[in-house]
Short mmCIF file of C-alpha atoms and ligand atoms in Angstrom, two decimals:
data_model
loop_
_atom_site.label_atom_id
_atom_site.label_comp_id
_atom_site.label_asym_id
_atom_site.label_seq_id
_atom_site.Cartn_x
_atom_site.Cartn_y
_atom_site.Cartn_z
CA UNK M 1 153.08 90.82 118.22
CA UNK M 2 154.20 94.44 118.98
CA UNK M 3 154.44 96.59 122.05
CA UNK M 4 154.31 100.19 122.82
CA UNK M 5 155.73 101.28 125.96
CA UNK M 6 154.56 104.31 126.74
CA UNK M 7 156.45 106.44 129.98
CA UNK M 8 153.77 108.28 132.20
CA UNK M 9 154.07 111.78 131.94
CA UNK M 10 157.83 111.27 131.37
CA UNK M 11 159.61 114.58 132.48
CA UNK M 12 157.80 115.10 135.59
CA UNK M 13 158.46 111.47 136.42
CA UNK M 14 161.67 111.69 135.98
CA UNK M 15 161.83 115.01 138.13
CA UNK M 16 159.69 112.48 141.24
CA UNK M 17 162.52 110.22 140.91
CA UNK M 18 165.18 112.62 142.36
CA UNK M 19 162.50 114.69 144.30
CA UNK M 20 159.15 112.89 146.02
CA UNK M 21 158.02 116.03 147.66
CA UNK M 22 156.38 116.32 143.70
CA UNK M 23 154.34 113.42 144.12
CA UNK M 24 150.91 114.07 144.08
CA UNK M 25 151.23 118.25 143.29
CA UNK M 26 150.25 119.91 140.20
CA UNK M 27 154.40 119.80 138.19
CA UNK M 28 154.74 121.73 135.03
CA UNK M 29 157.97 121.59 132.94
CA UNK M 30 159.01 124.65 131.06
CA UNK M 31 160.56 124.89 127.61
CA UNK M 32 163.87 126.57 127.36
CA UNK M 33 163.89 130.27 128.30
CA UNK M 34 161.25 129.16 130.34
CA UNK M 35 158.40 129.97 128.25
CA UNK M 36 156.03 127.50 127.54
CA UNK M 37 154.63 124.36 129.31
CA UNK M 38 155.63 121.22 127.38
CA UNK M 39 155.33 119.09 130.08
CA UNK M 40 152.37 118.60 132.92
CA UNK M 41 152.01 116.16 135.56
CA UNK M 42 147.91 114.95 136.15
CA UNK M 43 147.14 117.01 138.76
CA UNK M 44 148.09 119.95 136.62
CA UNK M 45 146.03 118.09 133.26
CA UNK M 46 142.85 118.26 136.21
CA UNK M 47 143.26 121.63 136.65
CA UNK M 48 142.63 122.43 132.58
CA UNK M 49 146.31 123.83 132.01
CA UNK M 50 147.01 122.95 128.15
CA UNK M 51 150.14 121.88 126.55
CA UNK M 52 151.83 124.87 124.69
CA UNK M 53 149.96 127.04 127.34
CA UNK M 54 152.60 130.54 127.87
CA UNK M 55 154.07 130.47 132.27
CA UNK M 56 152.40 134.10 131.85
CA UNK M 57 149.27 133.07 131.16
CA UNK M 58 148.54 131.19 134.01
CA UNK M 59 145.97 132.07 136.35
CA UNK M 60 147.51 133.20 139.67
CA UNK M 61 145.78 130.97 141.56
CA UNK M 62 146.93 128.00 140.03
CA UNK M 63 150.13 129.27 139.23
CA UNK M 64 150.34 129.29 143.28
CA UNK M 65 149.39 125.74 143.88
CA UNK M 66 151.84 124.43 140.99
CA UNK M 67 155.52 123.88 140.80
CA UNK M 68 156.82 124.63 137.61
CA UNK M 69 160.36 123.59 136.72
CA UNK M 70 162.82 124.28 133.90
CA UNK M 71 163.11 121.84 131.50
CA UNK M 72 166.04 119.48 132.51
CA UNK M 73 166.99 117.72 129.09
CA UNK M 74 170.56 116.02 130.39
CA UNK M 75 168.36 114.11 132.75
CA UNK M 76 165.68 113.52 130.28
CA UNK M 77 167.88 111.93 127.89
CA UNK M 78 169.56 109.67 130.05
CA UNK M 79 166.49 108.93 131.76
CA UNK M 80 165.40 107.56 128.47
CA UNK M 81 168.17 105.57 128.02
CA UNK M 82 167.98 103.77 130.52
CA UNK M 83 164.51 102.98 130.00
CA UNK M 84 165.41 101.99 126.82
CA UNK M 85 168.14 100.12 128.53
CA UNK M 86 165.89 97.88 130.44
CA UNK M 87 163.46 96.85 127.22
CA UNK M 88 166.22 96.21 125.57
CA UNK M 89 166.95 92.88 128.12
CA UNK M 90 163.24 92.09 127.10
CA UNK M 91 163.65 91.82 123.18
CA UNK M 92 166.50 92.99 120.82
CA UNK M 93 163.95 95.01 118.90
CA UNK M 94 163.41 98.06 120.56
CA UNK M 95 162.69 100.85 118.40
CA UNK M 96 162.38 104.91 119.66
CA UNK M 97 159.58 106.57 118.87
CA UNK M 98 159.87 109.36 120.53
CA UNK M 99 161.74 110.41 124.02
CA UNK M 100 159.42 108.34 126.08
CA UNK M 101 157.53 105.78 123.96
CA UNK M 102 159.59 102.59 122.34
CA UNK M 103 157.88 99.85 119.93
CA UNK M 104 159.89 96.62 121.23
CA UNK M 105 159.06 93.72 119.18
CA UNK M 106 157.77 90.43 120.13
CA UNK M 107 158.04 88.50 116.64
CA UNK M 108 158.28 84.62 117.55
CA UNK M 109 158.02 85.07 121.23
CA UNK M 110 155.07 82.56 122.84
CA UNK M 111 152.03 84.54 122.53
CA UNK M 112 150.48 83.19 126.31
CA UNK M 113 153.50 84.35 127.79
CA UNK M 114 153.49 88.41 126.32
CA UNK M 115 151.00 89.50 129.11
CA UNK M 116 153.35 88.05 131.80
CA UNK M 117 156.70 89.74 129.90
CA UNK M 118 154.35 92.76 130.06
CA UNK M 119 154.03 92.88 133.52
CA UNK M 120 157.84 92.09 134.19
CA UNK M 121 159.13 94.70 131.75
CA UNK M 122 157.10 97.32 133.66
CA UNK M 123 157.65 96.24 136.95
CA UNK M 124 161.21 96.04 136.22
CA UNK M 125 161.51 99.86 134.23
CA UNK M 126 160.03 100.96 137.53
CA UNK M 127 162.34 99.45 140.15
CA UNK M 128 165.57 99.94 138.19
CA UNK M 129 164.67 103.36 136.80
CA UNK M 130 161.67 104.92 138.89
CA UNK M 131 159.90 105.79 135.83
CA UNK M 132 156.03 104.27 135.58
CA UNK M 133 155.14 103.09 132.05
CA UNK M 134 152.20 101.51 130.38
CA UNK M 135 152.21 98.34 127.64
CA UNK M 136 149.90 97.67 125.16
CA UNK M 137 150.53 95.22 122.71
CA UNK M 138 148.97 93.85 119.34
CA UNK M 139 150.06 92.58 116.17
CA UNK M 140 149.94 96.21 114.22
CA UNK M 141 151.58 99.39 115.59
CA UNK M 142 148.22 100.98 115.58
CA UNK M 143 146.48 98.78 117.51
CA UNK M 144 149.62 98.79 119.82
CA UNK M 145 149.20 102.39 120.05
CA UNK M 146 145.77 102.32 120.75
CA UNK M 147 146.12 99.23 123.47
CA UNK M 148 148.43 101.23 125.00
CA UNK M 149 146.28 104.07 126.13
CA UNK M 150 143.58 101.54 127.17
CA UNK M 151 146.53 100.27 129.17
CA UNK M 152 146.89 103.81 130.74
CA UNK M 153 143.52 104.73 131.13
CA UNK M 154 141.70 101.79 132.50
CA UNK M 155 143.13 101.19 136.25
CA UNK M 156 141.92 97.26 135.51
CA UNK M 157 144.85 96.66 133.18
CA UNK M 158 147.15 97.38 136.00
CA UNK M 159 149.19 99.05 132.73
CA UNK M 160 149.69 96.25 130.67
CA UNK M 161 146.83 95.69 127.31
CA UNK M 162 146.55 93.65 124.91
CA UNK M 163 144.37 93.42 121.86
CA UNK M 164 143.69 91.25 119.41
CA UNK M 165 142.44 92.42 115.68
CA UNK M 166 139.14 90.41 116.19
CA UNK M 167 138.13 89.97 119.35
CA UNK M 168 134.70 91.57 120.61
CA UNK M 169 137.09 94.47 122.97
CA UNK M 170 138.88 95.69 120.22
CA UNK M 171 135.65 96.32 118.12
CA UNK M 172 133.94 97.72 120.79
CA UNK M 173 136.38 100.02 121.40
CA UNK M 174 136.84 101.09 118.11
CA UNK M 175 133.25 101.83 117.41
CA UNK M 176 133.58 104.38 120.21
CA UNK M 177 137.21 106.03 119.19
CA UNK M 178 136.56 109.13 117.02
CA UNK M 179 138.83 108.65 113.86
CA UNK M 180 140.76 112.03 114.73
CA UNK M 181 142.28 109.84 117.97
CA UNK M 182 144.25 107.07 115.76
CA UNK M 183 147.90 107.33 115.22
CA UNK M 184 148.58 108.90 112.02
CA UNK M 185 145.13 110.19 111.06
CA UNK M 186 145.05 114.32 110.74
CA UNK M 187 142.62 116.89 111.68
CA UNK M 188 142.09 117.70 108.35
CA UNK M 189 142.04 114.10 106.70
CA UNK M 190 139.26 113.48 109.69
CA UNK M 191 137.36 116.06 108.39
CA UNK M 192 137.25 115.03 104.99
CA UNK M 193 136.93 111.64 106.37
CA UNK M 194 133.05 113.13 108.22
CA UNK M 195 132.01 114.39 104.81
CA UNK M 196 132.75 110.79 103.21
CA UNK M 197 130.57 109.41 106.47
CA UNK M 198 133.31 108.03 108.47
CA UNK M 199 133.47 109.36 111.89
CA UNK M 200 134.92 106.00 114.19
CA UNK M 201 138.07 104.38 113.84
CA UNK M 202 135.53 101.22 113.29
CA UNK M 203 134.05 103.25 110.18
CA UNK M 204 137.17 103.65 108.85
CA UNK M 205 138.83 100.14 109.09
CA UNK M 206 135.85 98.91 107.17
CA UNK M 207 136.72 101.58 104.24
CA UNK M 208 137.98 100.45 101.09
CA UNK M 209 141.66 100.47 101.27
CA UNK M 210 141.72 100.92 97.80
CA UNK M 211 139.63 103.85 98.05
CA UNK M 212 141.35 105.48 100.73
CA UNK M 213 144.69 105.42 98.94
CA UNK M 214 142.86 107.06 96.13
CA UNK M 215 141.51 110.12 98.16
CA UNK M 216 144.43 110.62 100.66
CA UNK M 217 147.85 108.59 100.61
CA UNK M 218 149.27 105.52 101.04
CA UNK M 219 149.73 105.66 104.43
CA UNK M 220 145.93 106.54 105.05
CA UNK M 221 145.74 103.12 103.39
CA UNK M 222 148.49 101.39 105.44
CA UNK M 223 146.24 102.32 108.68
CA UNK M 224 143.32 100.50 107.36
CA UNK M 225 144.93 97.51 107.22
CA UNK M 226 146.92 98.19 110.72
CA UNK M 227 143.51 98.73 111.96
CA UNK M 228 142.76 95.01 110.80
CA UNK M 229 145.47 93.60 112.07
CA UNK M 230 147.80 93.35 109.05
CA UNK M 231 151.03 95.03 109.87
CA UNK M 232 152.20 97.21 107.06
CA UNK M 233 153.52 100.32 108.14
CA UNK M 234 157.37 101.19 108.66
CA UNK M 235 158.25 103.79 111.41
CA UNK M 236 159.40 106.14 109.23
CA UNK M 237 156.15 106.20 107.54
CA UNK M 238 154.50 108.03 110.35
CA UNK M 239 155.05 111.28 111.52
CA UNK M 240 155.84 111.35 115.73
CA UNK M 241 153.53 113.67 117.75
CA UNK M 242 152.81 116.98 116.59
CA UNK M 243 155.25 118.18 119.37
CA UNK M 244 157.80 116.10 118.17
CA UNK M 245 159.46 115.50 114.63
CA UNK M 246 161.70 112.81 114.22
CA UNK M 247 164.11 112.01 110.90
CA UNK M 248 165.84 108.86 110.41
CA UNK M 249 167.18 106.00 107.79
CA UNK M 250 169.03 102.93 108.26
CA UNK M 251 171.92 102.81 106.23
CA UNK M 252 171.69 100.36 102.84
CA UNK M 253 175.02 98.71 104.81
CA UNK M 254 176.56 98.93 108.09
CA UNK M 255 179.24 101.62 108.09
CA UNK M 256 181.57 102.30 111.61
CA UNK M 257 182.92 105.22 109.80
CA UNK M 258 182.42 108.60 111.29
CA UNK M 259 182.36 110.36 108.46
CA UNK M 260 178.99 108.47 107.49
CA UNK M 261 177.36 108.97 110.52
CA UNK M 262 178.30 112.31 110.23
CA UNK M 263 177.00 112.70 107.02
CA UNK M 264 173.85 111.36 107.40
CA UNK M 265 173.04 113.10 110.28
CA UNK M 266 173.29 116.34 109.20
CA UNK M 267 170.95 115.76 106.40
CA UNK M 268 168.59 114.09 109.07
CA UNK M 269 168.91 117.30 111.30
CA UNK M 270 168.79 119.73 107.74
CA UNK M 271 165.52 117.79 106.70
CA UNK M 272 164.25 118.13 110.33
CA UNK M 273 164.55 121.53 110.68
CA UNK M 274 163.18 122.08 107.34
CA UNK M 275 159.91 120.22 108.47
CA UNK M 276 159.58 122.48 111.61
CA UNK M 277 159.81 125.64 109.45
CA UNK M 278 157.01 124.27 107.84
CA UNK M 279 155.03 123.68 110.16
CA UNK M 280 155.92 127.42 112.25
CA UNK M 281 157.48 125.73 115.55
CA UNK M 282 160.48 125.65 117.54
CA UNK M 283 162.53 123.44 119.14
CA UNK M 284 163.62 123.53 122.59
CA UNK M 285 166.04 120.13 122.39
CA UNK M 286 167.15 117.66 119.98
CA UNK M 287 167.53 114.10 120.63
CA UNK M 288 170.06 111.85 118.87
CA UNK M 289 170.53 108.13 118.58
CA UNK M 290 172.48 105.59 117.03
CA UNK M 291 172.48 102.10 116.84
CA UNK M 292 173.79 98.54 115.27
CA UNK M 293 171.48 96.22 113.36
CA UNK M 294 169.76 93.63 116.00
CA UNK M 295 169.65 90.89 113.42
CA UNK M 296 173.73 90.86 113.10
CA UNK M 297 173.67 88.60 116.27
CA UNK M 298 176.66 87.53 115.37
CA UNK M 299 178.20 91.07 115.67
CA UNK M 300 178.82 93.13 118.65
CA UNK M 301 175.66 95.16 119.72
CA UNK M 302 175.34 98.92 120.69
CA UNK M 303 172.62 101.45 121.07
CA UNK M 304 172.65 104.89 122.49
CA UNK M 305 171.08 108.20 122.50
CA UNK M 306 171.54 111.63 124.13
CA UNK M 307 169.52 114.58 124.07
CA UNK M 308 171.41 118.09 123.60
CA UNK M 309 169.75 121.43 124.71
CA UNK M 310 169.12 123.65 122.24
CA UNK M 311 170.34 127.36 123.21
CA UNK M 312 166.72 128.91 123.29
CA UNK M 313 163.99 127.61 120.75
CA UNK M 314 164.66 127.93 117.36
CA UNK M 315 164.01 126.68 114.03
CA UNK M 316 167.36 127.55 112.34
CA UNK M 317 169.20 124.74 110.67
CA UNK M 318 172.42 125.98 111.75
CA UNK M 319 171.57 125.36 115.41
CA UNK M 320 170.42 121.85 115.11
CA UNK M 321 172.59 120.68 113.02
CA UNK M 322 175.64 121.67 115.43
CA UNK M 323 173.31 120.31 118.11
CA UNK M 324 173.37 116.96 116.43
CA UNK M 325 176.87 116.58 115.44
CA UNK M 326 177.60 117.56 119.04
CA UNK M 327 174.97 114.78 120.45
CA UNK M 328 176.96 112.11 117.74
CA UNK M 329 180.40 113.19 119.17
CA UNK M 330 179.41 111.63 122.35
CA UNK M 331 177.28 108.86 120.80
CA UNK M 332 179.96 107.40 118.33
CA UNK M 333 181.92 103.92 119.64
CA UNK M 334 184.87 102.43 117.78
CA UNK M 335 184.10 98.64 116.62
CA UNK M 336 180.72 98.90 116.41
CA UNK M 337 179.00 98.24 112.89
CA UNK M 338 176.10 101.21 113.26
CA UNK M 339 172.61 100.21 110.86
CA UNK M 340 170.98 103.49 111.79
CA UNK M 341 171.22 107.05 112.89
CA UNK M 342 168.53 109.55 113.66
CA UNK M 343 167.25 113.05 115.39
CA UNK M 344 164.04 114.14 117.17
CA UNK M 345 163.42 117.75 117.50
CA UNK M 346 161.63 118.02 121.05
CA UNK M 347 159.25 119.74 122.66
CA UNK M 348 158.13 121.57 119.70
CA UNK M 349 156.14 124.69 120.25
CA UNK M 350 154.48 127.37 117.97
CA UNK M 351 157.38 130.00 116.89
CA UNK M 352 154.40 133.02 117.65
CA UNK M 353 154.47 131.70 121.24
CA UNK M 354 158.29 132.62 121.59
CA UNK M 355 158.61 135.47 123.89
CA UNK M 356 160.97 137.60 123.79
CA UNK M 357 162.99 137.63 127.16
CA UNK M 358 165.22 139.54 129.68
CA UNK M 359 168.54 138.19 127.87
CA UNK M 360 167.08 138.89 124.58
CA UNK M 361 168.71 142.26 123.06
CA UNK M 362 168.82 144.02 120.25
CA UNK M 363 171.42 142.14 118.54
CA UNK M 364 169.17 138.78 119.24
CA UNK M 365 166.79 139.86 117.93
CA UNK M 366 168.49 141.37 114.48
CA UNK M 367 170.30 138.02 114.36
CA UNK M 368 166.72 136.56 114.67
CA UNK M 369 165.73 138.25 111.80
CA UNK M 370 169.28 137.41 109.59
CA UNK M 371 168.18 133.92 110.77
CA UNK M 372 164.67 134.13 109.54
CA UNK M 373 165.60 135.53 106.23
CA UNK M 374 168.37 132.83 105.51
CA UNK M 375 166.44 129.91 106.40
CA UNK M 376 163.35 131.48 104.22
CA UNK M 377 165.99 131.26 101.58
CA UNK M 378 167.53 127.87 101.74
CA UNK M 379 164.17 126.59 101.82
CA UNK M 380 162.71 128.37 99.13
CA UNK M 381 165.63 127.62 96.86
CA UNK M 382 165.37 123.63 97.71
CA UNK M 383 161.76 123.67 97.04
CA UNK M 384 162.13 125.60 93.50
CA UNK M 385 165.30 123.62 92.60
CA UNK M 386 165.21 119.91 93.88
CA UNK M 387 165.89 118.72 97.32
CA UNK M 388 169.37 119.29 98.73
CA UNK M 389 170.72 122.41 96.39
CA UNK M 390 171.33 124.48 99.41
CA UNK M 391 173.07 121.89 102.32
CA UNK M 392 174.68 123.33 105.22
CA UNK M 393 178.44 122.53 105.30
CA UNK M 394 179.67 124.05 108.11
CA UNK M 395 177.50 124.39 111.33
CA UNK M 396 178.22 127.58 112.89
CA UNK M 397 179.88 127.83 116.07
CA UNK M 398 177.30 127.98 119.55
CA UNK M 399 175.51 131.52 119.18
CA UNK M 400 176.04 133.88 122.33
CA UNK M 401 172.26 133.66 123.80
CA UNK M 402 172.38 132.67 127.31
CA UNK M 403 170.11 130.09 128.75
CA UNK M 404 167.43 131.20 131.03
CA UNK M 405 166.66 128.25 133.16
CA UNK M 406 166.40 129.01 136.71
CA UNK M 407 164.27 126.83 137.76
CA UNK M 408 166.16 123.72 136.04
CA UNK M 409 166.86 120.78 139.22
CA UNK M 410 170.32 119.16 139.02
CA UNK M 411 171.35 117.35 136.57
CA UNK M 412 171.65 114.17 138.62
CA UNK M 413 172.57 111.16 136.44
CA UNK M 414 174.87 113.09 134.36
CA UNK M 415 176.63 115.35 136.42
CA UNK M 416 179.23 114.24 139.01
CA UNK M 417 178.86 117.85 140.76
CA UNK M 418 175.17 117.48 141.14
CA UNK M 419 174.52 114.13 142.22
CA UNK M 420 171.53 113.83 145.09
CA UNK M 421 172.85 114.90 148.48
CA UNK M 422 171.37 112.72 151.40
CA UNK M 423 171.35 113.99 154.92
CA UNK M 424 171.31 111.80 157.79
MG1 MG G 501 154.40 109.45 127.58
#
């Protein structure tokens, strides 16, 4: 068996934690340069604000009943970590999947018991961290994905699910789950999937597998048999959340050299960057984690992750890349045999949305353009002539855009001079 644990509407519980005059208001969180919404609390979700939706664009009446902060990623991150933190006293295998969802594993564990560890592991995220979470567990990552927002949704499960691949609840609710709402299943392959007469996720875990690799991919064909309860897909398989891209390999041995780490990374951040060209976004922060191999009991254990603001959104290699080297720096531990290393671009939102701001000049934006052009390049000339031609040596040094975040609270857990001041 597998669990997701999912954090509620992570940033602006994290933001409740320091503050509980938030509780209960409508809480947006801002991308960098305060554009964007990437982050809304469920009052705000009730009042029909989307994700991606532009600050300007709001409606002045809502805009007066909400509170909309800047995007705090020093708290986020460490926030996260010590989520993470807490699992991790649950079951060695705790996986990131994205800044606020983990896959901890429960191979060998007493199946009667996982609803009770459930319960525990969420009770104790919340009273050592303040952060709410949901659990759903099942033996595939999709179904674990799935249980979890039954877990979140349905006030009965007091936020812990489980479901098995055959019982009578996990059919029923498949019949009624539109196949665009499974992990790992596009818009597009959906729509194909209609024409071929497969509309529910039930439809389409009684497809031929064989079939289905045929007319899309392998890992269409992986999710039919997740779907049935035969666990067959990697992590790396899937891609995270459209608003999210994440990039990582374990290494074919343990390595504690830097230079490694180092190495790999910056193809991890190259390749990530690469895949948020493609798909027009930017990226407001950039999380990066390390960590040992959990089956080496015998060696010393260590896993960490930070996030690192990015200067203003941006798609531009350069940028990230620095941005992850920088995260490593702080990351990296002497005596410590590392298995893996990774990056998740955050908070990734479309590049026509970026508006142009009051610290953006005429410089910015002719170094936007340079930018534009280069990158256009370096991925044109990698497609043409093989992965990898054009690599990125030498990260260039912090550009001079300023952060606009005004509206960013203190940095509590991570900051010394902005710890939480209480009066008396
Ligand atoms: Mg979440």
């Amino acid at each position: 068996m597998i669990s997701l644990v999912d954090c509620n509407n992570f940033y602006v519980s994290c933001e409740r934690v320091f503050d509980p005059s938030l509780e209960g208001r409508p809480v947006g969180v801002l991308s960098n340069n305060d554009g964007c919404i990437v982050a809304r609390s469920n009052e705000l979700k009730a009042l029909g604000v989307e994700m991606g939706a532009a600050q300007h664009h709001l409606a002045p009446e809502i805009r007066r009943q909400t509170v909309l902060l800047s995007s705090n990623y020093a708290l986020y991150g460490d926030m996260s970590k010590r989520v993470t933190d807490v699992l991790a006293q649950f079951s060695p295998h705790v996986e990131p999947y994205s800044i606020d969802e983990s896959f901890v594993g429960f191979q060998g564990f007493d199946p009667d018991t996982l609803l009770e560890r459930g319960h525990q592991m969420r009770n104790t995220v919340r009273q050592w961290t303040g952060i709410p979470v949901s659990v759903g567990f099942a033996p595939t990552r999709v179904l674990a994905k799935l249980a979890n927002q039954v877990a979140k949704k349905v006030p009965a499960h007091e936020g812990v699910c489980r479901l098995e691949a055959d019982s009578h609840t996990t059919k029923t609710i498949l019949k009624q789950l539109p196949v665009t709402e499974i992990w790992g299943v596009a818009r597009r392959t959906a729509e194909r999937l209609k024409l071929m007469g497969i509309e529910s996720a039930w439809e389409f875990r009684q497809a031929d597998p064989k079939h289905i690799r045929s007319r899309f991919s392998v890992v269409q064909e992986r999710i039919v048999w997740e779907l049935r309860g035969q666990p067959v897909i990697r992590l790396d398989d899937m891609d995270a959340p459209k608003k999210q891209i994440m990039v990582s390999r374990s290494f074919g041995r343990v390595t504690n050299n830097p230079h490694d780490l180092r190495e790999a990374l910056r193809h991890h951040a190259a390749r990530a960057s690469e895949k948020l060209r493609l798909q027009r976004g930017v990226s407001s922060g950039i999380m990066v984690f390390v960590r040992t191999n959990p089956f080496r009991t015998d060696l010393p254990q260590y896993r960490n992750r930070i996030v690192v603001t990015l200067d203003r959104p941006t798609d531009d290699s350069r940028d990230i890349v620095a941005a992850a080297i920088e995260g490593l720096r702080h990351l990296w531990r002497k005596g410590y045999a590392f298995q893996k290393v990774g990056v998740m671009l955050l908070d990734i939102t479309p590049k026509a949305n970026r508006q142009l701001t009051l610290t953006e000049t005429p410089q910015c934006e002719l170094e936007s353009q340079r930018s534009e052009r280069l990158m256009a390049t370096v991925d044109k000339l990698n497609r043409e002539l093989g992965k990898g031609t054009v690599q990125l040596g030498l990260p260039r040094k912090g550009n001079a855009w300023s952060l606009r975040s005004e509206r960013r609270t203190p940095r509590y857990t991570t900051q010394w001079q902005e710890l939480v001041t209480v009066s008396a």
